[in-house]
Structures are given as C-alpha cells and as structure tokens.
PDB file of C-alpha atoms in Angstrom:
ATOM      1  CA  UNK A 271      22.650 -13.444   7.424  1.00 62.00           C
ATOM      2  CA  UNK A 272      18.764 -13.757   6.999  1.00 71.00           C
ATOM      3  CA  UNK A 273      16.719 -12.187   9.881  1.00 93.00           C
ATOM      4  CA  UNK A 274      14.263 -14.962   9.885  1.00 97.00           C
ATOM      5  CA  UNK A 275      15.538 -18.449   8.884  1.00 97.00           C
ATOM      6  CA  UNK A 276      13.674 -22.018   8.557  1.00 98.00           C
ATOM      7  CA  UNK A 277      14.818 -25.031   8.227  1.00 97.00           C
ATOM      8  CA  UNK A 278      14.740 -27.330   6.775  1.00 97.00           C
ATOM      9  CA  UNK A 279      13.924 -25.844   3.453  1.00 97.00           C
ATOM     10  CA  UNK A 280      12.376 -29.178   1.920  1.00 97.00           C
ATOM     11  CA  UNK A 281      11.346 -32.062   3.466  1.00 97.00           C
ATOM     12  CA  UNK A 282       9.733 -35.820   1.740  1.00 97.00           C
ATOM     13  CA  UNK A 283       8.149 -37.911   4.635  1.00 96.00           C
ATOM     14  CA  UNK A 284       5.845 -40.602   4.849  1.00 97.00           C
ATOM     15  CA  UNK A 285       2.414 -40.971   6.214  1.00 97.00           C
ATOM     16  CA  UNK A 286       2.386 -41.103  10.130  1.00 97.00           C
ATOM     17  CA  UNK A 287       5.533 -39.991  10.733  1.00 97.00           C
ATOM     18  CA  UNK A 288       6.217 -36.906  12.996  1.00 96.00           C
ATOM     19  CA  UNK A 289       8.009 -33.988  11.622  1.00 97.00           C
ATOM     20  CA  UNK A 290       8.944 -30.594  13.356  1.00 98.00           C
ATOM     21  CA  UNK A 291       9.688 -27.814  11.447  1.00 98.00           C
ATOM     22  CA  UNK A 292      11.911 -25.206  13.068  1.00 98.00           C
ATOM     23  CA  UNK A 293      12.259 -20.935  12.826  1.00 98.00           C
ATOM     24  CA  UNK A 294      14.595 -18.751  14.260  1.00 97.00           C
ATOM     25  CA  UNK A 295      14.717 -14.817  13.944  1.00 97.00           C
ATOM     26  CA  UNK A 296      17.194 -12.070  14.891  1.00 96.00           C
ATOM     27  CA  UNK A 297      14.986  -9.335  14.722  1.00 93.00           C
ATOM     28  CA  UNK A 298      14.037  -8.980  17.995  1.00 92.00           C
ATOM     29  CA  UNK A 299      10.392  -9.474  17.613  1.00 93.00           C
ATOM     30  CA  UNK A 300       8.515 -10.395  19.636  1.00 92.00           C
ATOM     31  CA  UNK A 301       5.696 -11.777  17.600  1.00 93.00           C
ATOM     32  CA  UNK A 302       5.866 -15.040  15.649  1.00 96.00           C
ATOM     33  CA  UNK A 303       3.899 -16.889  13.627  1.00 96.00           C
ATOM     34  CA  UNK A 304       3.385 -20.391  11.593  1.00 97.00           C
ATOM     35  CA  UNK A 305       1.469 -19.995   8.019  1.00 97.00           C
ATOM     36  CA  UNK A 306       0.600 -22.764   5.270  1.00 96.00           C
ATOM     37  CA  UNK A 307      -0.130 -21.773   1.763  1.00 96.00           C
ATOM     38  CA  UNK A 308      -1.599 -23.820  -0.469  1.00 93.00           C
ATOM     39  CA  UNK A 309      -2.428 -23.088  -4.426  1.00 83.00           C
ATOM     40  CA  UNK A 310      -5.292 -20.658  -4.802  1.00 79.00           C
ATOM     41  CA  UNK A 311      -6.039 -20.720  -0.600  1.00 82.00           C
ATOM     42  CA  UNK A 312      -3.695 -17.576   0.010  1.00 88.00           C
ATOM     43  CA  UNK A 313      -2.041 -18.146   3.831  1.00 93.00           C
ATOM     44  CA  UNK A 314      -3.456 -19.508   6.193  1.00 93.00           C
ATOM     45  CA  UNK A 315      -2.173 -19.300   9.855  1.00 94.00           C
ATOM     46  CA  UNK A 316      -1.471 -22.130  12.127  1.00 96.00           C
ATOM     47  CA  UNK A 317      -0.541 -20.768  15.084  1.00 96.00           C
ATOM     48  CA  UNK A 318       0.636 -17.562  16.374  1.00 95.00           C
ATOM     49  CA  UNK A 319       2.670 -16.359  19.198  1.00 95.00           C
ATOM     50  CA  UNK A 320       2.536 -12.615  21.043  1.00 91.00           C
ATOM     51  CA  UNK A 321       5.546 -13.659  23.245  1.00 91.00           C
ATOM     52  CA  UNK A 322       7.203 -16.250  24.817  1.00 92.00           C
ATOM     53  CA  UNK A 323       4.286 -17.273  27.116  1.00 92.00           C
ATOM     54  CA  UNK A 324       1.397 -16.735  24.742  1.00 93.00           C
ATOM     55  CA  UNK A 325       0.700 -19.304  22.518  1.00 96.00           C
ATOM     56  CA  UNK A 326      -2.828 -18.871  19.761  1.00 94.00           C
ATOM     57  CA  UNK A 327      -3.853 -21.560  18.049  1.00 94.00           C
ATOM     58  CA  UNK A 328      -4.469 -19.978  14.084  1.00 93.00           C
ATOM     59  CA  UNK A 329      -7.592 -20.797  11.764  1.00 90.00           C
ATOM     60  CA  UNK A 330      -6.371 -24.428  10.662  1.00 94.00           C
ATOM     61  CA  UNK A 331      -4.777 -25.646  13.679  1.00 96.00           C
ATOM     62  CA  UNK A 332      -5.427 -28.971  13.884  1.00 95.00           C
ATOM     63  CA  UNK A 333      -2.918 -31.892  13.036  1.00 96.00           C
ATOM     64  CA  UNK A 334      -0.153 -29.445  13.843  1.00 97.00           C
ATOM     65  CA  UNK A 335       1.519 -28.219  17.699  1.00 97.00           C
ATOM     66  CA  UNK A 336       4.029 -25.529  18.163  1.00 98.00           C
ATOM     67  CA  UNK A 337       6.599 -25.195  20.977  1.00 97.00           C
ATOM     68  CA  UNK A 338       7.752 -21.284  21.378  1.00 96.00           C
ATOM     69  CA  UNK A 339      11.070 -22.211  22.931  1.00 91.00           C
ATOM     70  CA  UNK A 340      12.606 -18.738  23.424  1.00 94.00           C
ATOM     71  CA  UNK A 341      12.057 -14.739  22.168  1.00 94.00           C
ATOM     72  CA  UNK A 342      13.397 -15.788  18.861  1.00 96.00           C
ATOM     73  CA  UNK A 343      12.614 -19.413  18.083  1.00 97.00           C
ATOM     74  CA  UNK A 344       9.325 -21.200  17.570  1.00 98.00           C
ATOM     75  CA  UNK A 345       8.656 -24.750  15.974  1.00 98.00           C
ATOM     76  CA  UNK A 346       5.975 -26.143  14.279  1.00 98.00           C
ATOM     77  CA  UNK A 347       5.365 -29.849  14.300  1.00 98.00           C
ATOM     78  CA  UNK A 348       3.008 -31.854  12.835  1.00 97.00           C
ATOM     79  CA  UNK A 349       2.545 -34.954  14.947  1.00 93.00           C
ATOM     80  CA  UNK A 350       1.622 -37.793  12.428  1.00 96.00           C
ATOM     81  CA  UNK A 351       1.923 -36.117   8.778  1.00 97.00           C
ATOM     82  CA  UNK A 352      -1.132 -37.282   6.281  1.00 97.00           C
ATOM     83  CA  UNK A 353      -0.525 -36.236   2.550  1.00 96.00           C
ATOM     84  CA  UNK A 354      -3.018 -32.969   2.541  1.00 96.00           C
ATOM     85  CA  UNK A 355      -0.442 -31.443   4.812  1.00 97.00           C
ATOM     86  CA  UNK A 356       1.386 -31.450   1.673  1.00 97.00           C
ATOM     87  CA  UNK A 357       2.243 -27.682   1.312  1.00 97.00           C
ATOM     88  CA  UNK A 358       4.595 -24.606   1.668  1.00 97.00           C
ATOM     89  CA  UNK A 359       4.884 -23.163   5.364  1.00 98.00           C
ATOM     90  CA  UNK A 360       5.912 -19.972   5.982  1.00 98.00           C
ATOM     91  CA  UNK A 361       6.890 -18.437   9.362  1.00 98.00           C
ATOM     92  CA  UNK A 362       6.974 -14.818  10.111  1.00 97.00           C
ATOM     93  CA  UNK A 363       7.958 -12.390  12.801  1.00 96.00           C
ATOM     94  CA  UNK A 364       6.279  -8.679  13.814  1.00 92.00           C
ATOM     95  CA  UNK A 365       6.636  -6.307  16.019  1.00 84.00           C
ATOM     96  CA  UNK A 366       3.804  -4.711  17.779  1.00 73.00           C
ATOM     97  CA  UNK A 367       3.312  -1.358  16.582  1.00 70.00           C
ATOM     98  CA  UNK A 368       0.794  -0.713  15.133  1.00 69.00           C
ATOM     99  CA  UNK A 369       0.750  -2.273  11.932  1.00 75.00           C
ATOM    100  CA  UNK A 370       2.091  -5.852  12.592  1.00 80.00           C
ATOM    101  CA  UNK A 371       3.850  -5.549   9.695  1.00 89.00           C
ATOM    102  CA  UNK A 372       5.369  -9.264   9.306  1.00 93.00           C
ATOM    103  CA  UNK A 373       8.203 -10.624   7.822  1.00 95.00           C
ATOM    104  CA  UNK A 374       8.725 -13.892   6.705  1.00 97.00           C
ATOM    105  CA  UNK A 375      11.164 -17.204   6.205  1.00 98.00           C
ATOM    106  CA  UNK A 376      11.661 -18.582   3.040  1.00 97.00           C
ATOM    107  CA  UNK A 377       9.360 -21.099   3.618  1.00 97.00           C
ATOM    108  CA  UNK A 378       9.972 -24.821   4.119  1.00 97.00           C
ATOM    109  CA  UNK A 379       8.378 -27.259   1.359  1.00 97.00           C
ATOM    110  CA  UNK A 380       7.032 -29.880   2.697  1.00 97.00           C
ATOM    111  CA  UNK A 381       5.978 -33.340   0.743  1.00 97.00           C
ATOM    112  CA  UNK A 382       3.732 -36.141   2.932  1.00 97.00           C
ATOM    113  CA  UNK A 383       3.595 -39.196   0.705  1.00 96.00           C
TER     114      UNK A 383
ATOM    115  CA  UNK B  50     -16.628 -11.229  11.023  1.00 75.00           C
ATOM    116  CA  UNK B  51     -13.715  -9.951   8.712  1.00 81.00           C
ATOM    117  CA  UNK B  52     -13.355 -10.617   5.096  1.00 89.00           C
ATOM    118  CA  UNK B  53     -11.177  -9.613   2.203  1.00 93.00           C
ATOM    119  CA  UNK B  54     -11.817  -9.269  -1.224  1.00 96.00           C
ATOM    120  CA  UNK B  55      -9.205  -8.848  -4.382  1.00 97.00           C
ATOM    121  CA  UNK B  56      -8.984 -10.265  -7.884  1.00 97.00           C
ATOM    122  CA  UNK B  57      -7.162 -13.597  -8.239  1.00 95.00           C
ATOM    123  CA  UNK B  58      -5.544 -12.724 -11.793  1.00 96.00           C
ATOM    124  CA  UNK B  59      -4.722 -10.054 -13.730  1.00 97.00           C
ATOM    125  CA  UNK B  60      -3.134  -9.546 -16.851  1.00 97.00           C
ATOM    126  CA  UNK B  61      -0.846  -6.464 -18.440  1.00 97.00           C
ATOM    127  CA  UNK B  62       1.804  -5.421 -20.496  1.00 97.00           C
ATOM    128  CA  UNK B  63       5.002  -3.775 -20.097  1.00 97.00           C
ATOM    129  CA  UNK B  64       4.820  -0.478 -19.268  1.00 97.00           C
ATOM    130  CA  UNK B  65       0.936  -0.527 -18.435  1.00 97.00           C
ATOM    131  CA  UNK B  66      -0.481   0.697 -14.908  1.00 97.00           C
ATOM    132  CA  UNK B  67      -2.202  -1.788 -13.319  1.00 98.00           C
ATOM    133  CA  UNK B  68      -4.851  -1.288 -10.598  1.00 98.00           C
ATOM    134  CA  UNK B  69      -5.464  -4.236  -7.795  1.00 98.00           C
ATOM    135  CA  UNK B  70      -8.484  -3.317  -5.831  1.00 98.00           C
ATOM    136  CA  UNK B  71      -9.206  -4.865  -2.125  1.00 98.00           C
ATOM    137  CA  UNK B  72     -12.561  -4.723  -0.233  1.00 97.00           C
ATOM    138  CA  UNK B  73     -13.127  -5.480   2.975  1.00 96.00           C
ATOM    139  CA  UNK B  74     -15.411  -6.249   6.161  1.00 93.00           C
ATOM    140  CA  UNK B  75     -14.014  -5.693   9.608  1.00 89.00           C
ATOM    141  CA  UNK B  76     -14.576  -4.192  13.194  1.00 84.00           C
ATOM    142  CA  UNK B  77     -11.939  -2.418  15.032  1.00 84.00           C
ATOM    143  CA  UNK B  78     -10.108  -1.563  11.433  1.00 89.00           C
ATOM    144  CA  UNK B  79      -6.293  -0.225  12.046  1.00 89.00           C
ATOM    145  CA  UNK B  80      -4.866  -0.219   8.225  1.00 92.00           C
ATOM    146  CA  UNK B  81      -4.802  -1.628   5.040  1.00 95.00           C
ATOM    147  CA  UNK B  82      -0.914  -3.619   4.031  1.00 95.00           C
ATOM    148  CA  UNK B  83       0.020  -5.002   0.440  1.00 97.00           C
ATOM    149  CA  UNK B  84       2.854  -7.816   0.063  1.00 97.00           C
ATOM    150  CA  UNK B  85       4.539  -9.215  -2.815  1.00 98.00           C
ATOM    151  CA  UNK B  86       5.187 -12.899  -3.310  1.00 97.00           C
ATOM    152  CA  UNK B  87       6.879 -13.649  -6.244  1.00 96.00           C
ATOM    153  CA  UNK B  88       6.798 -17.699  -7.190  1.00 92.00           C
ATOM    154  CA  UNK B  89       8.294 -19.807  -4.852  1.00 88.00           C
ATOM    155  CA  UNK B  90       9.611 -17.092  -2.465  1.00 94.00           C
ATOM    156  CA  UNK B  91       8.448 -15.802   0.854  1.00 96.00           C
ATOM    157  CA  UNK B  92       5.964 -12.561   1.016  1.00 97.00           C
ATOM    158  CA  UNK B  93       7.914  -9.038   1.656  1.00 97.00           C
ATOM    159  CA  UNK B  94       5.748  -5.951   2.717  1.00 95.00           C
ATOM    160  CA  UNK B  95       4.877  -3.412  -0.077  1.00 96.00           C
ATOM    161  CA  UNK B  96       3.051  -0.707   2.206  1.00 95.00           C
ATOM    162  CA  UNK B  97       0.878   0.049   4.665  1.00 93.00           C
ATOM    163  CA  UNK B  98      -2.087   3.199   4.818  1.00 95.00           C
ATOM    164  CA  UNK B  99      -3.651   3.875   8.093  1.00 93.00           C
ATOM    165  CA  UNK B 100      -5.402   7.044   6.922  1.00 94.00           C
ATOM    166  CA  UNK B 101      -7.608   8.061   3.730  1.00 97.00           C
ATOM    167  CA  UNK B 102      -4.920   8.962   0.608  1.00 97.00           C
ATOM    168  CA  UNK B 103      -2.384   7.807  -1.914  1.00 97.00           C
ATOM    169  CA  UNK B 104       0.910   6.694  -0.513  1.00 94.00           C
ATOM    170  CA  UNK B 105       3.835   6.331  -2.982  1.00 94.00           C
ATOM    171  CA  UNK B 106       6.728   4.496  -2.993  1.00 89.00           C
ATOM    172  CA  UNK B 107       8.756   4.575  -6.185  1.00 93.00           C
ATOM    173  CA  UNK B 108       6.610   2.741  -9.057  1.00 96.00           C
ATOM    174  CA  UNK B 109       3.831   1.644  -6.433  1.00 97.00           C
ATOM    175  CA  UNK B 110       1.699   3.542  -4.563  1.00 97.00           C
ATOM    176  CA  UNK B 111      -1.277   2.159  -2.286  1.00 98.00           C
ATOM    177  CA  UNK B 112      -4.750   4.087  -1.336  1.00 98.00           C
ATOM    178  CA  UNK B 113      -7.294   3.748   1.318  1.00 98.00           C
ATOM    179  CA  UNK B 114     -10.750   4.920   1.991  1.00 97.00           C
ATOM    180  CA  UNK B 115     -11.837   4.052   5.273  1.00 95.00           C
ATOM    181  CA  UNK B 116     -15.271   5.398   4.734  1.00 95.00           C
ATOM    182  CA  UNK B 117     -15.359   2.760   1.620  1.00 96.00           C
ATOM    183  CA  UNK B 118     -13.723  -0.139   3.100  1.00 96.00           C
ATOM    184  CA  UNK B 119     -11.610  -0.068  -0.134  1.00 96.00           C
ATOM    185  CA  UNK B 120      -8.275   0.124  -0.780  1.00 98.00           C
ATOM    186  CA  UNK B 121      -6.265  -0.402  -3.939  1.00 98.00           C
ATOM    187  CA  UNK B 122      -2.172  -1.126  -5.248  1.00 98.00           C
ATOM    188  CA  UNK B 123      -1.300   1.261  -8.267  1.00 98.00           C
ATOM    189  CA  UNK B 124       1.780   0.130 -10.550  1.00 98.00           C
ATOM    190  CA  UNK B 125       2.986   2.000 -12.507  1.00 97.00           C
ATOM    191  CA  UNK B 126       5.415   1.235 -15.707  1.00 97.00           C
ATOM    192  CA  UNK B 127       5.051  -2.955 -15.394  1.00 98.00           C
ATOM    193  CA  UNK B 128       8.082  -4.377 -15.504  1.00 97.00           C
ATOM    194  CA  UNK B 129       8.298  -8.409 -16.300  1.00 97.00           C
ATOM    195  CA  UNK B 130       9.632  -8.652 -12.570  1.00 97.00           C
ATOM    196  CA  UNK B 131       6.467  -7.397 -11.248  1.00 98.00           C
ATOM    197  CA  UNK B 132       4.731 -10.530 -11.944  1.00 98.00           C
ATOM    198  CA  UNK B 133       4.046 -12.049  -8.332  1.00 97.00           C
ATOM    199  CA  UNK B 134       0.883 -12.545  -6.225  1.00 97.00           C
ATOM    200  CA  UNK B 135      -0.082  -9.242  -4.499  1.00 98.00           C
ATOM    201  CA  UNK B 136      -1.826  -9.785  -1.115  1.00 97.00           C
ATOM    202  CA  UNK B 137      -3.879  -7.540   0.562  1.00 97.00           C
ATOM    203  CA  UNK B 138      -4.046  -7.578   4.782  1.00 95.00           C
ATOM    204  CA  UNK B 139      -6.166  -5.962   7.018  1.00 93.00           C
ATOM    205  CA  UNK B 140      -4.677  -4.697  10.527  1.00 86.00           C
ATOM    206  CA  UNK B 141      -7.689  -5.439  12.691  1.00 82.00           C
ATOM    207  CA  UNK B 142      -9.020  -6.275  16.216  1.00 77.00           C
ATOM    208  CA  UNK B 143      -8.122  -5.680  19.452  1.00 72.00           C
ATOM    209  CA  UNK B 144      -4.385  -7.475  19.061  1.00 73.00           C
ATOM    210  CA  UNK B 145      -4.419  -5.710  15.610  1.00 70.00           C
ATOM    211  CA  UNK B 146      -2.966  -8.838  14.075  1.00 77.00           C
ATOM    212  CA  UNK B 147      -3.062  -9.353   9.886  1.00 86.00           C
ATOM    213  CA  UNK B 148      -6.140 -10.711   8.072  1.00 89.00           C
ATOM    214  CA  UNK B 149      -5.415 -12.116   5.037  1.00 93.00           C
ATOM    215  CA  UNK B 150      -6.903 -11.967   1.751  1.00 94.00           C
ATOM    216  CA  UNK B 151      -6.502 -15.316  -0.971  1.00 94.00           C
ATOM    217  CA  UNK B 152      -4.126 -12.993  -3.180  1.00 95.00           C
ATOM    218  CA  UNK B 153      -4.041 -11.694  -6.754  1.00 97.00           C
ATOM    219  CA  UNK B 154      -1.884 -13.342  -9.287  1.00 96.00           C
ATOM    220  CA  UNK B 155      -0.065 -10.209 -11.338  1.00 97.00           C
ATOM    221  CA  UNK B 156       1.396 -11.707 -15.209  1.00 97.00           C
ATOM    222  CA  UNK B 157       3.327  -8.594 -16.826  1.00 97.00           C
ATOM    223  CA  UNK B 158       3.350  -9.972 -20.524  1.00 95.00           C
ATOM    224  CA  UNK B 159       5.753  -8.393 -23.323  1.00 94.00           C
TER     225      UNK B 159
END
C-alpha cells in the first residue's frame, strides 16, 4: 500500500461549490503539507502542518482551509471553488530531521468549471 | 528573503551528461535537495548535500558550494526515462522547512 494516499484522484466541480480534498499517510510523520502546481509556477504551498496542533497557512492560502484531523490525516478544502483553482494538488509528509525531506501523494486533479 | 534559481528547459541526447545548475538566496541555509517529477506523477527525492562536495548516487550525483550559494544535478548516460522536471529545494530557516524553486524541464531526445 502507498505511504501517502489522496483522494480523490480527479475531481470536475462547478463554480461555488465546496470541495474537500482529503490525505492520509502511514509514515509516521509528523509533518504534512498541502501544495498546488500549476504549469510553469513550480509548487506552491497552501498550508502546512508541524503536528497535530500546529496549523501554517502556506504562500497562496487564500480560498482554501485545512482541517489536520489526526497524526496522519490532513484535508484541504476549498470553500467555494472558482475556475483558477483549476490545478494539480499535491500533499506531502516529512519528518523533522534535518532535511525535511518530503514525500508526496499522487496528487489529486482538480477541474472548477 | 529566499530565492531559487534553475533553468526551466533543457535539452540532450541519449547518453549525454547533463548539468542542472541552482542558485540561491537564503538566511539560516541547512542543505540543498533535488526531486524528480516525471509528467503527471508526484515529486520523489533525488538527494540531499548539507556540506561542500559531490554526492553520487548511481547515474546522478548532486554538488554544493555553500560559499557560492550554488549547487548543481549531474546525469550521467541520459536515458529517455530521465525526461522529468528536476526541482531544486532549499532547507532553510529556523523550522528548516523546503523552499522551492519553479523547476527545470529535462527532454532526453534519441
């Protein structure tokens, strides 16, 4: 089974509606984190969570929420989708030592008509 | 504040070396990582140098001069499956959490 999971895997909406994109890990970390990648823009993070308690809002944080519900889930929702949310979101998971060295979900594809 | 910089394309052939060169600007620098994202998939860590030197892994090896702010990813005998976006991320501030730069697009052509 995959360490770090995401689901769903692709998603069509419309405008306005709310959508909540979900992660789950069995690595044990205790870091987590919500990306968005976009053609030619790289990642970008949304959001990113040290543990349980600790909750950071990312670079491009607005339009979007998270809820970190335990040590090894944390959801991402986006409370009324507009179309340049339109994009691929990765989560990832790290470990603190030293290197935060992340690893990721396969990514959720997300369409906001 | 903390910036990257890397090439967004480059081009080789089969069984070429390739060079992808990262720059950066930061305070409270930890290390320098490289991930591969091939199209449509998620990124996967390559390596990671804290100190000055050549790491090697196989095919790929990764450098770092602290003293430059420069780093690079070294391939070595391109294989077709090597094509993927190579990231470069910066370990970095007191929570020593990744910085990001946009990515270089790698195409290994015939």
């Amino acid at each position: 089974d995959a360490d770090v999971t995401q689901t769903p895997r692709n998603r069509i909406t419309k405008t306005g509606k709310r959508i909540m994109l979900e992660c789950s890990q069995t690595k044990g970390h205790d870091r987590m984190y919500w990306y968005r990648q976009d053609p030619g823009l790289g990642l970008r993070l949304i959001y990113y969570s040290f543990d349980v308690k600790d909750i950071n809002k990312g670079e491009i944080s607005d339009g979007y929420s998270v809820s970190r519900q335990a040590q090894a889930k944390f959801s991402l929702s986006l409370e009324s989708a507009i179309p340049n949310q339109t994009a691929l979101y990765f989560c990832a998971t790290s470990e603190f030592r030293g290197t935060d060295t992340q690893y990721f979900g396969p990514g959720t594809r997300l369409t906001v008509l | 504040g903390q910036s990257l910089e890397q090439p967004s394309e480059v081009t080789a052939v089969e069984g070429a070396i390739v060079q992808i060169n990262c720059t950066y600007q930061t305070s409270g620098f930890y290390g320098l990582s490289w991930y591969q994202q091939h199209d449509g998939g998620a990124p996967t860590f390559l390596s990671y140098n804290a100190l000055d030197g050549l790491e090697e892994t196989g095919r790929f090896s990764s450098f770092l001069s602290r003293s430059d702010s420069y780093g690079y990813l070294l391939l070595q005998e391109l294989q077709m499956k090597d094509s993927a976006s190579y990231f470069c991320a910066i370990n970095a501030g007191n929570n020593r959490k990744l910085i990001w730069g946009l990515g270089t697009s790698l195409a290994v052509n015939p």
